Amino acid sequence: MTHTYEALKDDVKLHSSGELQTLLYCGLDLYLQIKESHWTLAGREFLSVHRLLDDVASCVSDAVDDIAERIAQLGVRPRGTLQMAAEHSNLLPYPHDVDSIDRHIEVISERLAFFTSECVRVIGSVDEQGDVISADLLTSRAREIDKLLWLVESHLPTKTYK
Ligand SMILES: [Fe+2]
């Protein structure tokens, strides 16, 4: 069957799918890093942080699903296996020596901040090429994740406001 999705030119679709693929690798890695933290943290605030991190993981998983499906809509095969994400993710690895809830929260906050900043960069990049649909999709997902970042990092006693 002829591909009928012709709202964008081929070069724009290829540009957007490449940018989205970078986010897909990073998002898959981020999802498992949040789960790693969710499974291994321990301390007085365990239950509330454990539950919050599951909400964050679920939000990131939904974003990953949206990103992969957008790549497919653009006519490109999304690459989303664990092995591919491990090879290509530009997220820093989760450290193995995290031994306090505050440190878990710091690491997850840094990873969430990196992912949202990557989303913001890609939003600008695809919008500039005229792919406002990908830009809008990422804006709504980045807004949700950015709010969760605030909820997570607000647990830190060092959190301050200007
Ligand atoms: Fe769980």
PDB file of C-alpha atoms and ligand atoms in Angstrom:
ATOM      1  CA  MET A   1       0.000   0.000   0.000  1.00  0.00           C
ATOM      2  CA  THR A   2       1.235   3.473  -0.820  1.00  0.00           C
ATOM      3  CA  HIS A   3       2.141   5.508   2.221  1.00  0.00           C
ATOM      4  CA  THR A   4      -0.518   8.217   2.413  1.00  0.00           C
ATOM      5  CA  TYR A   5       0.776  10.410   5.214  1.00  0.00           C
ATOM      6  CA  GLU A   6       1.910  13.360   3.151  1.00  0.00           C
ATOM      7  CA  ALA A   7       1.406  16.321   5.473  1.00  0.00           C
ATOM      8  CA  LEU A   8       5.178  16.831   5.621  1.00  0.00           C
ATOM      9  CA  LYS A   9       7.920  16.567   3.016  1.00  0.00           C
ATOM     10  CA  ASP A  10      10.268  13.560   3.170  1.00  0.00           C
ATOM     11  CA  ASP A  11      13.279  15.556   4.351  1.00  0.00           C
ATOM     12  CA  VAL A  12      11.251  17.040   7.221  1.00  0.00           C
ATOM     13  CA  LYS A  13       9.975  13.583   8.200  1.00  0.00           C
ATOM     14  CA  LEU A  14      13.510  12.196   8.198  1.00  0.00           C
ATOM     15  CA  HIS A  15      14.784  15.106  10.274  1.00  0.00           C
ATOM     16  CA  SER A  16      11.985  14.759  12.844  1.00  0.00           C
ATOM     17  CA  SER A  17      12.251  10.980  13.076  1.00  0.00           C
ATOM     18  CA  GLY A  18      16.008  11.229  13.668  1.00  0.00           C
ATOM     19  CA  GLU A  19      15.544  13.736  16.472  1.00  0.00           C
ATOM     20  CA  LEU A  20      12.692  11.704  17.978  1.00  0.00           C
ATOM     21  CA  GLN A  21      14.765   8.507  17.800  1.00  0.00           C
ATOM     22  CA  THR A  22      17.443  10.154  19.961  1.00  0.00           C
ATOM     23  CA  LEU A  23      14.743  10.953  22.533  1.00  0.00           C
ATOM     24  CA  LEU A  24      13.352   7.418  22.294  1.00  0.00           C
ATOM     25  CA  TYR A  25      16.705   5.862  23.273  1.00  0.00           C
ATOM     26  CA  CYS A  26      17.106   8.344  26.103  1.00  0.00           C
ATOM     27  CA  GLY A  27      13.501   7.900  27.320  1.00  0.00           C
ATOM     28  CA  LEU A  28      13.755   4.108  27.424  1.00  0.00           C
ATOM     29  CA  ASP A  29      16.967   4.373  29.445  1.00  0.00           C
ATOM     30  CA  LEU A  30      15.367   6.975  31.742  1.00  0.00           C
ATOM     31  CA  TYR A  31      12.345   4.723  32.356  1.00  0.00           C
ATOM     32  CA  LEU A  32      14.534   1.873  33.619  1.00  0.00           C
ATOM     33  CA  GLN A  33      16.747   4.206  35.671  1.00  0.00           C
ATOM     34  CA  ILE A  34      13.622   5.458  37.484  1.00  0.00           C
ATOM     35  CA  LYS A  35      12.533   1.861  38.075  1.00  0.00           C
ATOM     36  CA  GLU A  36      16.013   0.992  39.374  1.00  0.00           C
ATOM     37  CA  SER A  37      15.693   3.805  41.893  1.00  0.00           C
ATOM     38  CA  HIS A  38      12.090   2.835  42.748  1.00  0.00           C
ATOM     39  CA  TRP A  39      13.201  -0.742  43.473  1.00  0.00           C
ATOM     40  CA  THR A  40      16.354  -0.025  45.469  1.00  0.00           C
ATOM     41  CA  LEU A  41      15.727   3.042  47.620  1.00  0.00           C
ATOM     42  CA  ALA A  42      15.399   2.633  51.380  1.00  0.00           C
ATOM     43  CA  GLY A  43      14.803   5.016  54.272  1.00  0.00           C
ATOM     44  CA  ARG A  44      12.133   6.825  56.285  1.00  0.00           C
ATOM     45  CA  GLU A  45      10.437   8.366  53.246  1.00  0.00           C
ATOM     46  CA  PHE A  46      10.460   5.088  51.349  1.00  0.00           C
ATOM     47  CA  LEU A  47       6.775   4.655  50.615  1.00  0.00           C
ATOM     48  CA  SER A  48       5.987   8.168  49.375  1.00  0.00           C
ATOM     49  CA  VAL A  49       9.095   8.371  47.172  1.00  0.00           C
ATOM     50  CA  HIS A  50       8.631   4.769  45.955  1.00  0.00           C
ATOM     51  CA  ARG A  51       5.074   5.594  44.848  1.00  0.00           C
ATOM     52  CA  LEU A  52       6.046   8.937  43.327  1.00  0.00           C
ATOM     53  CA  LEU A  53       8.773   7.308  41.256  1.00  0.00           C
ATOM     54  CA  ASP A  54       6.266   4.795  39.897  1.00  0.00           C
ATOM     55  CA  ASP A  55       4.091   7.731  38.768  1.00  0.00           C
ATOM     56  CA  VAL A  56       7.151   9.313  37.124  1.00  0.00           C
ATOM     57  CA  ALA A  57       8.086   6.029  35.411  1.00  0.00           C
ATOM     58  CA  SER A  58       4.545   5.675  34.107  1.00  0.00           C
ATOM     59  CA  CYS A  59       4.608   9.216  32.694  1.00  0.00           C
ATOM     60  CA  VAL A  60       7.969   8.616  31.015  1.00  0.00           C
ATOM     61  CA  SER A  61       6.676   5.299  29.610  1.00  0.00           C
ATOM     62  CA  ASP A  62       3.667   7.097  28.090  1.00  0.00           C
ATOM     63  CA  ALA A  63       5.995   9.708  26.559  1.00  0.00           C
ATOM     64  CA  VAL A  64       8.214   6.967  25.107  1.00  0.00           C
ATOM     65  CA  ASP A  65       5.152   5.300  23.566  1.00  0.00           C
ATOM     66  CA  ASP A  66       4.027   8.608  22.019  1.00  0.00           C
ATOM     67  CA  ILE A  67       7.511   9.291  20.637  1.00  0.00           C
ATOM     68  CA  ALA A  68       7.842   5.814  19.091  1.00  0.00           C
ATOM     69  CA  GLU A  69       4.385   6.021  17.526  1.00  0.00           C
ATOM     70  CA  ARG A  70       5.142   9.482  16.135  1.00  0.00           C
ATOM     71  CA  ILE A  71       8.290   8.068  14.461  1.00  0.00           C
ATOM     72  CA  ALA A  72       6.110   5.351  12.885  1.00  0.00           C
ATOM     73  CA  GLN A  73       3.584   7.978  11.753  1.00  0.00           C
ATOM     74  CA  LEU A  74       6.453   9.733  10.003  1.00  0.00           C
ATOM     75  CA  GLY A  75       7.051   6.560   7.998  1.00  0.00           C
ATOM     76  CA  VAL A  76      10.195   5.414   9.807  1.00  0.00           C
ATOM     77  CA  ARG A  77      10.696   2.240  11.863  1.00  0.00           C
ATOM     78  CA  PRO A  78      11.162   3.154  15.542  1.00  0.00           C
ATOM     79  CA  ARG A  79      14.144   1.440  17.203  1.00  0.00           C
ATOM     80  CA  GLY A  80      13.124   0.599  20.730  1.00  0.00           C
ATOM     81  CA  THR A  81      14.760  -2.545  22.036  1.00  0.00           C
ATOM     82  CA  LEU A  82      16.629  -2.495  25.330  1.00  0.00           C
ATOM     83  CA  GLN A  83      19.858  -3.384  23.514  1.00  0.00           C
ATOM     84  CA  MET A  84      19.486  -0.470  21.085  1.00  0.00           C
ATOM     85  CA  ALA A  85      18.704   1.962  23.892  1.00  0.00           C
ATOM     86  CA  ALA A  86      21.729   0.742  25.880  1.00  0.00           C
ATOM     87  CA  GLU A  87      23.965   1.284  22.860  1.00  0.00           C
ATOM     88  CA  HIS A  88      22.701   4.722  21.866  1.00  0.00           C
ATOM     89  CA  SER A  89      21.262   6.502  24.940  1.00  0.00           C
ATOM     90  CA  ASN A  90      23.014   9.763  25.780  1.00  0.00           C
ATOM     91  CA  LEU A  91      21.829   9.666  29.398  1.00  0.00           C
ATOM     92  CA  LEU A  92      24.468   9.221  32.115  1.00  0.00           C
ATOM     93  CA  PRO A  93      24.327   5.725  33.654  1.00  0.00           C
ATOM     94  CA  TYR A  94      22.658   5.167  37.019  1.00  0.00           C
ATOM     95  CA  PRO A  95      25.396   4.956  39.676  1.00  0.00           C
ATOM     96  CA  HIS A  96      25.641   1.669  41.616  1.00  0.00           C
ATOM     97  CA  ASP A  97      26.653   3.278  44.911  1.00  0.00           C
ATOM     98  CA  VAL A  98      23.538   5.336  45.683  1.00  0.00           C
ATOM     99  CA  ASP A  99      22.919   4.756  49.394  1.00  0.00           C
ATOM    100  CA  SER A 100      20.373   7.363  50.525  1.00  0.00           C
ATOM    101  CA  ILE A 101      16.958   8.582  49.438  1.00  0.00           C
ATOM    102  CA  ASP A 102      18.327  12.121  48.984  1.00  0.00           C
ATOM    103  CA  ARG A 103      20.983  10.819  46.595  1.00  0.00           C
ATOM    104  CA  HIS A 104      18.385   8.769  44.671  1.00  0.00           C
ATOM    105  CA  ILE A 105      16.295  11.936  44.342  1.00  0.00           C
ATOM    106  CA  GLU A 106      19.312  13.974  43.190  1.00  0.00           C
ATOM    107  CA  VAL A 107      20.221  11.428  40.509  1.00  0.00           C
ATOM    108  CA  ILE A 108      16.655  11.045  39.236  1.00  0.00           C
ATOM    109  CA  SER A 109      16.197  14.842  39.243  1.00  0.00           C
ATOM    110  CA  GLU A 110      19.369  15.259  37.159  1.00  0.00           C
ATOM    111  CA  ARG A 111      18.219  12.584  34.689  1.00  0.00           C
ATOM    112  CA  LEU A 112      14.714  14.074  34.387  1.00  0.00           C
ATOM    113  CA  ALA A 113      16.194  17.552  33.886  1.00  0.00           C
ATOM    114  CA  PHE A 114      18.439  16.214  31.119  1.00  0.00           C
ATOM    115  CA  PHE A 115      15.533  14.510  29.370  1.00  0.00           C
ATOM    116  CA  THR A 116      13.279  17.576  29.533  1.00  0.00           C
ATOM    117  CA  SER A 117      16.107  19.797  28.266  1.00  0.00           C
ATOM    118  CA  GLU A 118      16.607  17.355  25.356  1.00  0.00           C
ATOM    119  CA  CYS A 119      12.856  17.522  24.674  1.00  0.00           C
ATOM    120  CA  VAL A 120      13.020  21.336  24.643  1.00  0.00           C
ATOM    121  CA  ARG A 121      15.952  21.215  22.204  1.00  0.00           C
ATOM    122  CA  VAL A 122      14.092  18.800  19.888  1.00  0.00           C
ATOM    123  CA  ILE A 123      10.876  20.854  20.120  1.00  0.00           C
ATOM    124  CA  GLY A 124      12.809  23.858  18.760  1.00  0.00           C
ATOM    125  CA  SER A 125      14.525  21.752  16.105  1.00  0.00           C
ATOM    126  CA  VAL A 126      11.380  20.094  14.662  1.00  0.00           C
ATOM    127  CA  ASP A 127       9.317  23.271  14.960  1.00  0.00           C
ATOM    128  CA  GLU A 128      11.921  25.142  12.919  1.00  0.00           C
ATOM    129  CA  GLN A 129      11.437  22.582  10.119  1.00  0.00           C
ATOM    130  CA  GLY A 130       7.647  23.018  10.215  1.00  0.00           C
ATOM    131  CA  ASP A 131       6.766  19.779  12.054  1.00  0.00           C
ATOM    132  CA  VAL A 132       4.437  21.462  14.533  1.00  0.00           C
ATOM    133  CA  ILE A 133       2.663  18.186  15.346  1.00  0.00           C
ATOM    134  CA  SER A 134       5.831  16.545  16.732  1.00  0.00           C
ATOM    135  CA  ALA A 135       6.619  19.814  18.526  1.00  0.00           C
ATOM    136  CA  ASP A 136       3.154  19.883  20.115  1.00  0.00           C
ATOM    137  CA  LEU A 137       3.327  16.201  21.135  1.00  0.00           C
ATOM    138  CA  LEU A 138       6.703  16.736  22.810  1.00  0.00           C
ATOM    139  CA  THR A 139       5.568  19.965  24.461  1.00  0.00           C
ATOM    140  CA  SER A 140       2.666  18.235  26.194  1.00  0.00           C
ATOM    141  CA  ARG A 141       4.835  15.323  27.362  1.00  0.00           C
ATOM    142  CA  ALA A 142       7.729  17.568  28.440  1.00  0.00           C
ATOM    143  CA  ARG A 143       5.294  19.726  30.440  1.00  0.00           C
ATOM    144  CA  GLU A 144       4.096  16.662  32.395  1.00  0.00           C
ATOM    145  CA  ILE A 145       7.622  15.396  33.046  1.00  0.00           C
ATOM    146  CA  ASP A 146       8.829  18.865  34.036  1.00  0.00           C
ATOM    147  CA  LYS A 147       6.092  19.059  36.684  1.00  0.00           C
ATOM    148  CA  LEU A 148       7.088  15.644  38.025  1.00  0.00           C
ATOM    149  CA  LEU A 149      10.707  16.833  38.151  1.00  0.00           C
ATOM    150  CA  TRP A 150       9.562  19.651  40.448  1.00  0.00           C
ATOM    151  CA  LEU A 151       7.646  17.163  42.652  1.00  0.00           C
ATOM    152  CA  VAL A 152      10.688  14.872  42.889  1.00  0.00           C
ATOM    153  CA  GLU A 153      13.351  17.492  43.578  1.00  0.00           C
ATOM    154  CA  SER A 154      11.143  19.298  46.100  1.00  0.00           C
ATOM    155  CA  HIS A 155      11.963  16.436  48.501  1.00  0.00           C
ATOM    156  CA  LEU A 156      15.520  17.748  48.766  1.00  0.00           C
ATOM    157  CA  PRO A 157      16.248  19.965  51.788  1.00  0.00           C
ATOM    158  CA  THR A 158      18.620  21.947  49.553  1.00  0.00           C
ATOM    159  CA  LYS A 159      15.803  22.933  47.169  1.00  0.00           C
ATOM    160  CA  THR A 160      15.460  26.729  47.172  1.00  0.00           C
ATOM    161  CA  TYR A 161      13.606  29.405  45.207  1.00  0.00           C
ATOM    162  CA  LYS A 162      15.024  32.657  43.844  1.00  0.00           C
TER     163      LYS A 162
HETATM  164 FE    FE B   1       6.563  -0.896  41.623  1.00  0.00          FE
END
